[in-house]
Structure formats: C-alpha cells, structure tokens
Amino acid sequence: MAEKIRLEIIALANNDAQNNSFVLLLKEENGNRRLPVVIGAFEAQAIAVVVEKIHPGRPLTHDLLYNILTAMNAEITEVTITALENGVFHALVHCAFSDGRAIEVDARTSDAVAMAVRFNCPIYVEAAILEEAGIAFEDPSRPASTPTALPGSLTSYSVERLEQMLEDAIAQEAYERAVEIRDEIKKRKG
C-alpha cells in the first residue's frame, strides 16, 4: 500500500488562466507543500456551500448522494488522490456500510472532495503524487499566496446593497457569488 499524506482545504479561488474553472488549493497537514487542483464551477460550488456553511434551498447533487448514502447506513470514511494522468487527478472514495462491508469507488478528485466535506472525512494524497505535483513553500507557517476571488467591483457598493445582493445570490443559487459578497461584507464589518 502506498504511503498517504493527509491534506486540508486552504483555498478555493477563481482560475484566471481558464474560463469557468477554479483552483482548489490543498495543503499537506504536517508540511509545507500545496497541491493545486483545477476544478469546474459546479464542483467548486458543491465544495464552497459546505465549507462556507451556506444552506441552499434544495439539495445539490452531492447533497443528494450524501442523503442516499446515509439513508442506506453507509458513510464515506476517506478519499484518496491516487493518480495524476495527463494533468488530471484521479481519486478513490472509501465507503463503509453498517454491516461491515467496505468498497472503494473511482471518482474525480473534485467530486471526492465535495463528498469528503459533507462526511467530514479525511482527504489524503499518495506521497508520490504530492511529490510530483505539489508546490513547496519555504516557510510552512506562512499562509499560501492565493488569488483573490473577490472582483474589484464589489468595493463600490454599500454594505446595505451588498446584503441585498447576498440575499439575491442565495435565492438564485449563485453560491460562489454569495461567498464573494459575504466575504466583502465581513471584511467591512470587521
């Protein structure tokens, strides 16, 4: 069995290099390497709503899968990033059933992470993958430099207008935008 290293989510930001994509930045738990994973907007939204504690009016696809698994007395116990092929990360989702059975299911890394945040389970990467694709930072205590997800246009609105925009974004299920607006409000209110 390959050596695994535990990761944690430290950022989710717009990817300026590719339209409609985001960078999920993962950090090794006891080290100074970061693993950037490019993901789609839908998967970024699926991760952001859980991480940012946003409650959509209706279940998203990953919420539905979570609800089905828990109704079947199953849970995801961990996810592991296992391969990097042609610039695409591959992952395994480890699922345990109440009767003692366990299975591993192949998944896109973005979907695996979206499920991991719902089940509050660990995210791992095989050491060789982190060695190949990880980015080392000189000072492990220094936070990673990540692109900002806030467009400059939000700075021109009043807090009252931002609060209204936040409500509208949530009602329209535009959760990435809602997170950006909420963060701008928090920044101003201190």
Short mmCIF file of N, CA and C in Angstrom, two decimals:
data_model
loop_
_atom_site.label_atom_id
_atom_site.label_comp_id
_atom_site.label_asym_id
_atom_site.label_seq_id
_atom_site.Cartn_x
_atom_site.Cartn_y
_atom_site.Cartn_z
N MET A 1 0.85 -1.19 0.00
CA MET A 1 0.00 0.00 0.00
C MET A 1 0.89 1.24 0.00
N ALA A 2 0.55 2.18 -0.86
CA ALA A 2 1.33 3.40 -1.00
C ALA A 2 1.18 4.29 0.23
N GLU A 3 2.25 5.02 0.54
CA GLU A 3 2.19 5.98 1.65
C GLU A 3 1.22 7.10 1.31
N LYS A 4 0.38 7.46 2.30
CA LYS A 4 -0.60 8.52 2.11
C LYS A 4 -0.28 9.69 3.03
N ILE A 5 -0.58 10.90 2.54
CA ILE A 5 -0.37 12.12 3.31
C ILE A 5 -1.71 12.83 3.41
N ARG A 6 -2.05 13.24 4.62
CA ARG A 6 -3.34 13.91 4.84
C ARG A 6 -3.27 15.36 4.35
N LEU A 7 -4.36 15.80 3.73
CA LEU A 7 -4.47 17.15 3.19
C LEU A 7 -5.61 17.90 3.86
N GLU A 8 -5.56 19.21 3.79
CA GLU A 8 -6.68 20.04 4.23
C GLU A 8 -6.92 21.11 3.17
N ILE A 9 -8.16 21.55 3.07
CA ILE A 9 -8.52 22.60 2.11
C ILE A 9 -8.10 23.95 2.70
N ILE A 10 -7.34 24.72 1.92
CA ILE A 10 -6.97 26.05 2.42
C ILE A 10 -7.51 27.18 1.55
N ALA A 11 -7.91 26.88 0.31
CA ALA A 11 -8.45 27.95 -0.53
C ALA A 11 -9.22 27.36 -1.71
N LEU A 12 -10.14 28.16 -2.17
CA LEU A 12 -10.90 27.87 -3.39
C LEU A 12 -11.04 29.21 -4.10
N ALA A 13 -10.43 29.34 -5.27
CA ALA A 13 -10.39 30.65 -5.93
C ALA A 13 -10.62 30.53 -7.42
N ASN A 14 -11.07 31.63 -8.02
CA ASN A 14 -11.22 31.68 -9.48
C ASN A 14 -9.89 31.37 -10.14
N ASN A 15 -9.93 30.66 -11.25
CA ASN A 15 -8.74 30.37 -12.02
C ASN A 15 -8.71 31.34 -13.20
N ASP A 16 -7.88 32.34 -13.11
CA ASP A 16 -7.81 33.35 -14.16
C ASP A 16 -7.29 32.79 -15.49
N ALA A 17 -6.57 31.67 -15.44
CA ALA A 17 -5.99 31.10 -16.65
C ALA A 17 -7.02 30.36 -17.50
N GLN A 18 -8.10 29.88 -16.88
CA GLN A 18 -9.11 29.12 -17.62
C GLN A 18 -10.50 29.61 -17.24
N ASN A 19 -11.30 29.89 -18.25
CA ASN A 19 -12.68 30.34 -18.01
C ASN A 19 -13.49 29.26 -17.30
N ASN A 20 -14.38 29.67 -16.43
CA ASN A 20 -15.32 28.78 -15.76
C ASN A 20 -14.64 27.68 -14.95
N SER A 21 -13.45 27.94 -14.46
CA SER A 21 -12.78 26.95 -13.61
C SER A 21 -12.25 27.63 -12.36
N PHE A 22 -11.97 26.80 -11.38
CA PHE A 22 -11.49 27.27 -10.09
C PHE A 22 -10.27 26.45 -9.70
N VAL A 23 -9.50 26.98 -8.76
CA VAL A 23 -8.38 26.23 -8.21
C VAL A 23 -8.72 25.88 -6.77
N LEU A 24 -8.73 24.58 -6.50
CA LEU A 24 -8.89 24.07 -5.14
C LEU A 24 -7.47 23.88 -4.62
N LEU A 25 -7.10 24.60 -3.57
CA LEU A 25 -5.75 24.51 -3.04
C LEU A 25 -5.77 23.69 -1.76
N LEU A 26 -5.06 22.57 -1.80
CA LEU A 26 -4.96 21.66 -0.66
C LEU A 26 -3.56 21.77 -0.09
N LYS A 27 -3.44 21.62 1.23
CA LYS A 27 -2.15 21.73 1.92
C LYS A 27 -1.92 20.45 2.70
N GLU A 28 -0.67 19.97 2.66
CA GLU A 28 -0.38 18.80 3.48
C GLU A 28 -0.46 19.18 4.95
N GLU A 29 -1.01 18.29 5.76
CA GLU A 29 -1.31 18.60 7.15
C GLU A 29 -0.06 18.94 7.97
N ASN A 30 1.00 18.18 7.79
CA ASN A 30 2.21 18.41 8.60
C ASN A 30 3.41 18.73 7.71
N GLY A 31 3.24 19.69 6.83
CA GLY A 31 4.33 20.03 5.94
C GLY A 31 4.08 21.35 5.25
N ASN A 32 4.92 21.63 4.25
CA ASN A 32 4.85 22.94 3.60
C ASN A 32 4.49 22.85 2.12
N ARG A 33 3.97 21.70 1.68
CA ARG A 33 3.60 21.58 0.27
C ARG A 33 2.11 21.83 0.06
N ARG A 34 1.81 22.42 -1.10
CA ARG A 34 0.43 22.68 -1.50
C ARG A 34 0.16 21.89 -2.77
N LEU A 35 -1.09 21.47 -2.94
CA LEU A 35 -1.49 20.75 -4.14
C LEU A 35 -2.63 21.51 -4.80
N PRO A 36 -2.36 22.19 -5.93
CA PRO A 36 -3.44 22.90 -6.63
C PRO A 36 -4.17 21.94 -7.58
N VAL A 37 -5.50 21.95 -7.50
CA VAL A 37 -6.32 21.10 -8.35
C VAL A 37 -7.31 22.00 -9.08
N VAL A 38 -7.29 21.97 -10.40
CA VAL A 38 -8.23 22.76 -11.19
C VAL A 38 -9.55 21.99 -11.26
N ILE A 39 -10.64 22.68 -10.90
CA ILE A 39 -11.96 22.04 -10.88
C ILE A 39 -12.97 22.94 -11.58
N GLY A 40 -14.10 22.37 -11.93
CA GLY A 40 -15.16 23.12 -12.59
C GLY A 40 -15.96 23.96 -11.62
N ALA A 41 -16.77 24.85 -12.19
CA ALA A 41 -17.57 25.77 -11.38
C ALA A 41 -18.61 25.02 -10.54
N PHE A 42 -19.24 23.99 -11.10
CA PHE A 42 -20.25 23.24 -10.36
C PHE A 42 -19.64 22.56 -9.14
N GLU A 43 -18.47 21.94 -9.32
CA GLU A 43 -17.81 21.25 -8.21
C GLU A 43 -17.31 22.25 -7.18
N ALA A 44 -16.83 23.41 -7.65
CA ALA A 44 -16.40 24.46 -6.71
C ALA A 44 -17.58 24.91 -5.86
N GLN A 45 -18.73 25.07 -6.48
CA GLN A 45 -19.94 25.45 -5.75
C GLN A 45 -20.30 24.37 -4.73
N ALA A 46 -20.20 23.10 -5.13
CA ALA A 46 -20.55 21.99 -4.23
C ALA A 46 -19.65 21.95 -3.00
N ILE A 47 -18.39 22.32 -3.16
CA ILE A 47 -17.46 22.37 -2.03
C ILE A 47 -17.71 23.63 -1.21
N ALA A 48 -17.86 24.76 -1.89
CA ALA A 48 -17.99 26.06 -1.20
C ALA A 48 -19.21 26.12 -0.30
N VAL A 49 -20.34 25.56 -0.73
CA VAL A 49 -21.55 25.68 0.10
C VAL A 49 -21.38 24.98 1.44
N VAL A 50 -20.59 23.91 1.48
CA VAL A 50 -20.36 23.21 2.75
C VAL A 50 -19.30 23.94 3.57
N VAL A 51 -18.18 24.26 2.94
CA VAL A 51 -17.09 24.93 3.65
C VAL A 51 -17.54 26.27 4.22
N GLU A 52 -18.35 27.00 3.45
CA GLU A 52 -18.80 28.33 3.87
C GLU A 52 -20.11 28.30 4.64
N LYS A 53 -20.63 27.10 4.89
CA LYS A 53 -21.86 26.90 5.68
C LYS A 53 -23.05 27.65 5.07
N ILE A 54 -23.17 27.56 3.76
CA ILE A 54 -24.31 28.13 3.05
C ILE A 54 -25.34 27.02 2.87
N HIS A 55 -26.59 27.31 3.15
CA HIS A 55 -27.64 26.30 3.07
C HIS A 55 -28.54 26.59 1.87
N PRO A 56 -28.34 25.84 0.76
CA PRO A 56 -29.19 26.06 -0.40
C PRO A 56 -30.63 25.64 -0.10
N GLY A 57 -31.56 26.23 -0.81
CA GLY A 57 -32.96 25.91 -0.59
C GLY A 57 -33.29 24.46 -0.90
N ARG A 58 -32.64 23.88 -1.89
CA ARG A 58 -32.86 22.50 -2.29
C ARG A 58 -31.51 21.79 -2.32
N PRO A 59 -31.50 20.46 -2.15
CA PRO A 59 -30.23 19.73 -2.15
C PRO A 59 -29.53 19.80 -3.51
N LEU A 60 -28.22 20.01 -3.47
CA LEU A 60 -27.41 19.91 -4.67
C LEU A 60 -27.14 18.43 -4.94
N THR A 61 -26.56 18.10 -6.08
CA THR A 61 -26.32 16.71 -6.45
C THR A 61 -25.51 15.97 -5.39
N HIS A 62 -24.45 16.59 -4.88
CA HIS A 62 -23.62 15.93 -3.86
C HIS A 62 -24.39 15.76 -2.55
N ASP A 63 -25.30 16.70 -2.25
CA ASP A 63 -26.15 16.56 -1.07
C ASP A 63 -27.08 15.37 -1.23
N LEU A 64 -27.61 15.18 -2.43
CA LEU A 64 -28.48 14.05 -2.72
C LEU A 64 -27.74 12.74 -2.49
N LEU A 65 -26.52 12.64 -3.00
CA LEU A 65 -25.72 11.43 -2.80
C LEU A 65 -25.45 11.20 -1.31
N TYR A 66 -25.14 12.26 -0.59
CA TYR A 66 -24.95 12.17 0.86
C TYR A 66 -26.22 11.62 1.53
N ASN A 67 -27.37 12.18 1.17
CA ASN A 67 -28.64 11.74 1.76
C ASN A 67 -28.93 10.27 1.45
N ILE A 68 -28.65 9.84 0.22
CA ILE A 68 -28.88 8.44 -0.15
C ILE A 68 -27.97 7.52 0.66
N LEU A 69 -26.68 7.86 0.73
CA LEU A 69 -25.74 7.01 1.47
C LEU A 69 -26.10 6.91 2.95
N THR A 70 -26.43 8.03 3.56
CA THR A 70 -26.78 7.97 4.99
C THR A 70 -28.08 7.20 5.21
N ALA A 71 -29.04 7.31 4.28
CA ALA A 71 -30.28 6.54 4.39
C ALA A 71 -30.01 5.04 4.28
N MET A 72 -28.93 4.67 3.59
CA MET A 72 -28.54 3.26 3.43
C MET A 72 -27.57 2.82 4.52
N ASN A 73 -27.41 3.64 5.56
CA ASN A 73 -26.47 3.34 6.65
C ASN A 73 -25.05 3.15 6.13
N ALA A 74 -24.66 4.01 5.22
CA ALA A 74 -23.30 3.99 4.69
C ALA A 74 -22.68 5.36 4.91
N GLU A 75 -21.36 5.38 4.92
CA GLU A 75 -20.66 6.65 5.05
C GLU A 75 -19.36 6.60 4.27
N ILE A 76 -18.91 7.76 3.86
CA ILE A 76 -17.60 7.86 3.23
C ILE A 76 -16.61 8.10 4.35
N THR A 77 -15.61 7.23 4.43
CA THR A 77 -14.66 7.29 5.54
C THR A 77 -13.40 8.06 5.20
N GLU A 78 -13.05 8.11 3.92
CA GLU A 78 -11.90 8.90 3.48
C GLU A 78 -11.90 8.95 1.96
N VAL A 79 -11.18 9.93 1.43
CA VAL A 79 -10.93 9.98 -0.01
C VAL A 79 -9.42 10.09 -0.20
N THR A 80 -8.95 9.48 -1.29
CA THR A 80 -7.52 9.47 -1.56
C THR A 80 -7.26 9.83 -3.01
N ILE A 81 -6.41 10.82 -3.22
CA ILE A 81 -5.97 11.18 -4.57
C ILE A 81 -4.87 10.18 -4.92
N THR A 82 -5.11 9.38 -5.97
CA THR A 82 -4.25 8.23 -6.24
C THR A 82 -3.42 8.33 -7.50
N ALA A 83 -3.77 9.22 -8.41
CA ALA A 83 -3.05 9.26 -9.68
C ALA A 83 -3.13 10.65 -10.29
N LEU A 84 -2.19 10.91 -11.17
CA LEU A 84 -2.17 12.13 -11.98
C LEU A 84 -1.81 11.69 -13.39
N GLU A 85 -2.80 11.72 -14.28
CA GLU A 85 -2.59 11.27 -15.66
C GLU A 85 -2.98 12.38 -16.62
N ASN A 86 -2.04 12.80 -17.45
CA ASN A 86 -2.29 13.86 -18.43
C ASN A 86 -2.87 15.11 -17.78
N GLY A 87 -2.36 15.46 -16.61
CA GLY A 87 -2.79 16.67 -15.91
C GLY A 87 -4.11 16.53 -15.16
N VAL A 88 -4.67 15.33 -15.11
CA VAL A 88 -5.95 15.10 -14.44
C VAL A 88 -5.72 14.21 -13.21
N PHE A 89 -6.18 14.70 -12.05
CA PHE A 89 -6.07 13.91 -10.82
C PHE A 89 -7.20 12.88 -10.77
N HIS A 90 -6.88 11.71 -10.23
CA HIS A 90 -7.86 10.63 -10.02
C HIS A 90 -7.93 10.37 -8.52
N ALA A 91 -9.09 9.93 -8.06
CA ALA A 91 -9.26 9.69 -6.62
C ALA A 91 -10.07 8.42 -6.38
N LEU A 92 -9.94 7.90 -5.17
CA LEU A 92 -10.77 6.80 -4.69
C LEU A 92 -11.58 7.30 -3.51
N VAL A 93 -12.85 6.95 -3.50
CA VAL A 93 -13.74 7.25 -2.38
C VAL A 93 -13.91 5.95 -1.61
N HIS A 94 -13.58 5.97 -0.32
CA HIS A 94 -13.69 4.79 0.54
C HIS A 94 -15.02 4.87 1.27
N CYS A 95 -15.85 3.86 1.06
CA CYS A 95 -17.20 3.87 1.61
C CYS A 95 -17.38 2.65 2.52
N ALA A 96 -17.95 2.86 3.71
CA ALA A 96 -18.19 1.77 4.66
C ALA A 96 -19.69 1.66 4.94
N PHE A 97 -20.15 0.42 5.04
CA PHE A 97 -21.55 0.15 5.33
C PHE A 97 -21.69 -0.36 6.76
N SER A 98 -22.87 -0.20 7.32
CA SER A 98 -23.09 -0.59 8.72
C SER A 98 -22.93 -2.09 8.95
N ASP A 99 -23.05 -2.91 7.89
CA ASP A 99 -22.88 -4.36 8.05
C ASP A 99 -21.42 -4.80 7.97
N GLY A 100 -20.51 -3.83 7.89
CA GLY A 100 -19.08 -4.14 7.87
C GLY A 100 -18.47 -4.16 6.48
N ARG A 101 -19.27 -4.14 5.44
CA ARG A 101 -18.72 -4.12 4.09
C ARG A 101 -18.06 -2.77 3.82
N ALA A 102 -17.07 -2.81 2.96
CA ALA A 102 -16.38 -1.58 2.55
C ALA A 102 -16.07 -1.68 1.07
N ILE A 103 -16.19 -0.56 0.38
CA ILE A 103 -15.87 -0.52 -1.04
C ILE A 103 -15.05 0.73 -1.34
N GLU A 104 -14.34 0.68 -2.46
CA GLU A 104 -13.63 1.84 -2.98
C GLU A 104 -14.21 2.15 -4.35
N VAL A 105 -14.50 3.42 -4.60
CA VAL A 105 -15.11 3.82 -5.85
C VAL A 105 -14.23 4.87 -6.52
N ASP A 106 -13.95 4.66 -7.81
CA ASP A 106 -13.18 5.62 -8.59
C ASP A 106 -13.98 6.91 -8.74
N ALA A 107 -13.32 8.06 -8.62
CA ALA A 107 -14.03 9.34 -8.70
C ALA A 107 -13.10 10.43 -9.21
N ARG A 108 -13.71 11.49 -9.71
CA ARG A 108 -12.94 12.69 -10.00
C ARG A 108 -12.56 13.28 -8.64
N THR A 109 -11.39 13.88 -8.57
CA THR A 109 -10.94 14.46 -7.31
C THR A 109 -11.91 15.52 -6.80
N SER A 110 -12.44 16.33 -7.69
CA SER A 110 -13.38 17.38 -7.26
C SER A 110 -14.62 16.78 -6.61
N ASP A 111 -15.17 15.71 -7.19
CA ASP A 111 -16.34 15.06 -6.60
C ASP A 111 -15.99 14.39 -5.28
N ALA A 112 -14.82 13.76 -5.22
CA ALA A 112 -14.38 13.11 -3.98
C ALA A 112 -14.26 14.13 -2.86
N VAL A 113 -13.68 15.29 -3.13
CA VAL A 113 -13.54 16.33 -2.11
C VAL A 113 -14.91 16.88 -1.72
N ALA A 114 -15.80 17.06 -2.70
CA ALA A 114 -17.15 17.54 -2.39
C ALA A 114 -17.87 16.58 -1.44
N MET A 115 -17.63 15.29 -1.59
CA MET A 115 -18.25 14.32 -0.67
C MET A 115 -17.51 14.30 0.67
N ALA A 116 -16.20 14.45 0.64
CA ALA A 116 -15.42 14.44 1.89
C ALA A 116 -15.85 15.56 2.82
N VAL A 117 -16.11 16.75 2.28
CA VAL A 117 -16.53 17.85 3.15
C VAL A 117 -17.91 17.59 3.74
N ARG A 118 -18.75 16.86 3.03
CA ARG A 118 -20.08 16.54 3.55
C ARG A 118 -20.01 15.49 4.66
N PHE A 119 -19.13 14.52 4.50
CA PHE A 119 -18.99 13.47 5.51
C PHE A 119 -17.95 13.82 6.57
N ASN A 120 -17.32 14.98 6.42
CA ASN A 120 -16.29 15.41 7.37
C ASN A 120 -15.23 14.32 7.55
N CYS A 121 -14.78 13.78 6.44
CA CYS A 121 -13.78 12.70 6.50
C CYS A 121 -12.45 13.21 5.93
N PRO A 122 -11.38 12.49 6.24
CA PRO A 122 -10.06 12.95 5.78
C PRO A 122 -9.88 12.85 4.27
N ILE A 123 -9.04 13.75 3.78
CA ILE A 123 -8.63 13.76 2.38
C ILE A 123 -7.14 13.43 2.37
N TYR A 124 -6.76 12.42 1.60
CA TYR A 124 -5.36 12.01 1.50
C TYR A 124 -4.88 12.11 0.06
N VAL A 125 -3.57 12.13 -0.09
CA VAL A 125 -2.94 12.03 -1.40
C VAL A 125 -1.81 11.02 -1.26
N GLU A 126 -1.61 10.21 -2.28
CA GLU A 126 -0.46 9.31 -2.25
C GLU A 126 0.80 10.17 -2.32
N ALA A 127 1.81 9.78 -1.55
CA ALA A 127 3.03 10.58 -1.42
C ALA A 127 3.67 10.87 -2.78
N ALA A 128 3.67 9.89 -3.67
CA ALA A 128 4.30 10.09 -4.99
C ALA A 128 3.59 11.17 -5.80
N ILE A 129 2.28 11.27 -5.64
CA ILE A 129 1.52 12.30 -6.37
C ILE A 129 1.84 13.68 -5.82
N LEU A 130 1.92 13.80 -4.49
CA LEU A 130 2.26 15.09 -3.89
C LEU A 130 3.69 15.48 -4.26
N GLU A 131 4.57 14.50 -4.33
CA GLU A 131 5.96 14.76 -4.73
C GLU A 131 6.01 15.29 -6.17
N GLU A 132 5.18 14.70 -7.03
CA GLU A 132 5.17 15.08 -8.45
C GLU A 132 4.48 16.42 -8.70
N ALA A 133 3.34 16.66 -8.06
CA ALA A 133 2.52 17.82 -8.40
C ALA A 133 2.46 18.88 -7.32
N GLY A 134 3.01 18.60 -6.14
CA GLY A 134 2.95 19.56 -5.04
C GLY A 134 3.90 20.73 -5.25
N ILE A 135 3.56 21.83 -4.62
CA ILE A 135 4.40 23.03 -4.66
C ILE A 135 4.87 23.31 -3.25
N ALA A 136 6.19 23.33 -3.05
CA ALA A 136 6.75 23.56 -1.71
C ALA A 136 6.87 25.05 -1.44
N PHE A 137 6.57 25.43 -0.20
CA PHE A 137 6.74 26.81 0.26
C PHE A 137 7.87 26.81 1.27
N GLU A 138 8.69 27.85 1.24
CA GLU A 138 9.86 27.92 2.11
C GLU A 138 9.49 27.89 3.58
N ASP A 139 8.50 28.69 3.97
CA ASP A 139 8.13 28.80 5.38
C ASP A 139 6.76 28.16 5.59
N PRO A 140 6.70 26.97 6.23
CA PRO A 140 5.41 26.30 6.38
C PRO A 140 4.42 27.04 7.26
N SER A 141 4.89 28.01 8.06
CA SER A 141 3.96 28.76 8.92
C SER A 141 3.32 29.94 8.18
N ARG A 142 3.89 30.28 7.02
CA ARG A 142 3.36 31.39 6.24
C ARG A 142 2.19 30.89 5.38
N PRO A 143 1.07 31.58 5.39
CA PRO A 143 -0.05 31.15 4.56
C PRO A 143 0.28 31.21 3.08
N ALA A 144 -0.33 30.34 2.32
CA ALA A 144 -0.09 30.31 0.88
C ALA A 144 -0.63 31.58 0.24
N SER A 145 0.06 32.03 -0.77
CA SER A 145 -0.43 33.17 -1.54
C SER A 145 -1.42 32.63 -2.56
N THR A 146 -2.66 33.07 -2.47
CA THR A 146 -3.68 32.57 -3.38
C THR A 146 -4.36 33.74 -4.07
N PRO A 147 -4.83 33.49 -5.27
CA PRO A 147 -5.53 34.56 -5.96
C PRO A 147 -6.82 34.92 -5.23
N THR A 148 -7.18 36.16 -5.30
CA THR A 148 -8.40 36.59 -4.64
C THR A 148 -9.61 36.22 -5.49
N ALA A 149 -10.69 35.86 -4.81
CA ALA A 149 -11.92 35.51 -5.52
C ALA A 149 -12.85 36.71 -5.61
N LEU A 150 -12.46 37.82 -5.01
CA LEU A 150 -13.35 38.99 -4.98
C LEU A 150 -13.07 39.92 -6.15
N PRO A 151 -14.03 40.12 -7.00
CA PRO A 151 -13.82 41.10 -8.05
C PRO A 151 -13.85 42.50 -7.47
N GLY A 152 -13.07 43.41 -8.03
CA GLY A 152 -12.98 44.76 -7.52
C GLY A 152 -14.30 45.50 -7.53
N SER A 153 -15.23 45.09 -8.37
CA SER A 153 -16.50 45.81 -8.49
C SER A 153 -17.30 45.81 -7.19
N LEU A 154 -17.11 44.86 -6.30
CA LEU A 154 -17.87 44.82 -5.05
C LEU A 154 -17.51 45.98 -4.12
N THR A 155 -16.34 46.51 -4.26
CA THR A 155 -15.90 47.58 -3.36
C THR A 155 -16.70 48.86 -3.54
N SER A 156 -17.37 49.00 -4.67
CA SER A 156 -18.12 50.23 -4.92
C SER A 156 -19.52 50.23 -4.32
N TYR A 157 -19.98 49.09 -3.77
CA TYR A 157 -21.33 49.01 -3.21
C TYR A 157 -21.33 49.27 -1.71
N SER A 158 -22.45 49.80 -1.22
CA SER A 158 -22.61 49.99 0.23
C SER A 158 -22.87 48.63 0.88
N VAL A 159 -22.68 48.56 2.20
CA VAL A 159 -22.94 47.32 2.93
C VAL A 159 -24.40 46.91 2.78
N GLU A 160 -25.30 47.89 2.84
CA GLU A 160 -26.73 47.59 2.70
C GLU A 160 -27.03 46.97 1.34
N ARG A 161 -26.42 47.54 0.30
CA ARG A 161 -26.63 46.99 -1.06
C ARG A 161 -26.01 45.61 -1.17
N LEU A 162 -24.85 45.40 -0.57
CA LEU A 162 -24.21 44.09 -0.59
C LEU A 162 -25.08 43.04 0.10
N GLU A 163 -25.71 43.43 1.22
CA GLU A 163 -26.58 42.48 1.92
C GLU A 163 -27.77 42.08 1.05
N GLN A 164 -28.30 43.04 0.30
CA GLN A 164 -29.40 42.74 -0.62
C GLN A 164 -28.90 41.83 -1.75
N MET A 165 -27.71 42.12 -2.27
CA MET A 165 -27.13 41.30 -3.33
C MET A 165 -26.87 39.88 -2.83
N LEU A 166 -26.47 39.75 -1.56
CA LEU A 166 -26.24 38.43 -0.97
C LEU A 166 -27.53 37.61 -0.95
N GLU A 167 -28.60 38.24 -0.50
CA GLU A 167 -29.90 37.55 -0.49
C GLU A 167 -30.31 37.12 -1.89
N ASP A 168 -30.11 38.00 -2.86
CA ASP A 168 -30.46 37.68 -4.25
C ASP A 168 -29.62 36.52 -4.78
N ALA A 169 -28.33 36.54 -4.49
CA ALA A 169 -27.44 35.47 -4.96
C ALA A 169 -27.84 34.12 -4.38
N ILE A 170 -28.19 34.09 -3.10
CA ILE A 170 -28.62 32.84 -2.47
C ILE A 170 -29.93 32.37 -3.09
N ALA A 171 -30.86 33.28 -3.30
CA ALA A 171 -32.16 32.93 -3.90
C ALA A 171 -31.98 32.36 -5.32
N GLN A 172 -30.97 32.87 -6.03
CA GLN A 172 -30.70 32.41 -7.39
C GLN A 172 -29.76 31.21 -7.42
N GLU A 173 -29.36 30.73 -6.24
CA GLU A 173 -28.43 29.60 -6.09
C GLU A 173 -27.08 29.89 -6.74
N ALA A 174 -26.66 31.15 -6.72
CA ALA A 174 -25.35 31.56 -7.21
C ALA A 174 -24.41 31.60 -6.01
N TYR A 175 -24.01 30.42 -5.54
CA TYR A 175 -23.33 30.31 -4.26
C TYR A 175 -21.90 30.84 -4.27
N GLU A 176 -21.19 30.71 -5.40
CA GLU A 176 -19.84 31.28 -5.44
C GLU A 176 -19.91 32.79 -5.28
N ARG A 177 -20.86 33.39 -5.98
CA ARG A 177 -21.04 34.84 -5.88
C ARG A 177 -21.46 35.22 -4.46
N ALA A 178 -22.33 34.40 -3.85
CA ALA A 178 -22.77 34.67 -2.48
C ALA A 178 -21.59 34.67 -1.52
N VAL A 179 -20.66 33.74 -1.71
CA VAL A 179 -19.48 33.68 -0.84
C VAL A 179 -18.63 34.93 -1.02
N GLU A 180 -18.45 35.37 -2.26
CA GLU A 180 -17.67 36.58 -2.52
C GLU A 180 -18.30 37.80 -1.83
N ILE A 181 -19.62 37.92 -1.96
CA ILE A 181 -20.33 39.06 -1.37
C ILE A 181 -20.26 38.98 0.15
N ARG A 182 -20.50 37.80 0.70
CA ARG A 182 -20.46 37.63 2.15
C ARG A 182 -19.09 38.00 2.71
N ASP A 183 -18.04 37.57 2.01
CA ASP A 183 -16.68 37.88 2.46
C ASP A 183 -16.41 39.39 2.43
N GLU A 184 -16.93 40.08 1.41
CA GLU A 184 -16.76 41.53 1.34
C GLU A 184 -17.48 42.21 2.50
N ILE A 185 -18.68 41.73 2.83
CA ILE A 185 -19.42 42.29 3.97
C ILE A 185 -18.65 42.06 5.26
N LYS A 186 -18.14 40.84 5.46
CA LYS A 186 -17.36 40.53 6.67
C LYS A 186 -16.13 41.42 6.78
N LYS A 187 -15.46 41.61 5.65
CA LYS A 187 -14.25 42.43 5.64
C LYS A 187 -14.56 43.85 6.11
N ARG A 188 -15.66 44.38 5.66
CA ARG A 188 -16.03 45.76 6.02
C ARG A 188 -16.51 45.87 7.45
N LYS A 189 -17.24 44.88 7.92
CA LYS A 189 -17.78 44.95 9.28
C LYS A 189 -16.73 44.57 10.33
N GLY A 190 -15.61 44.03 9.86
CA GLY A 190 -14.53 43.69 10.77
C GLY A 190 -14.82 42.47 11.50
#
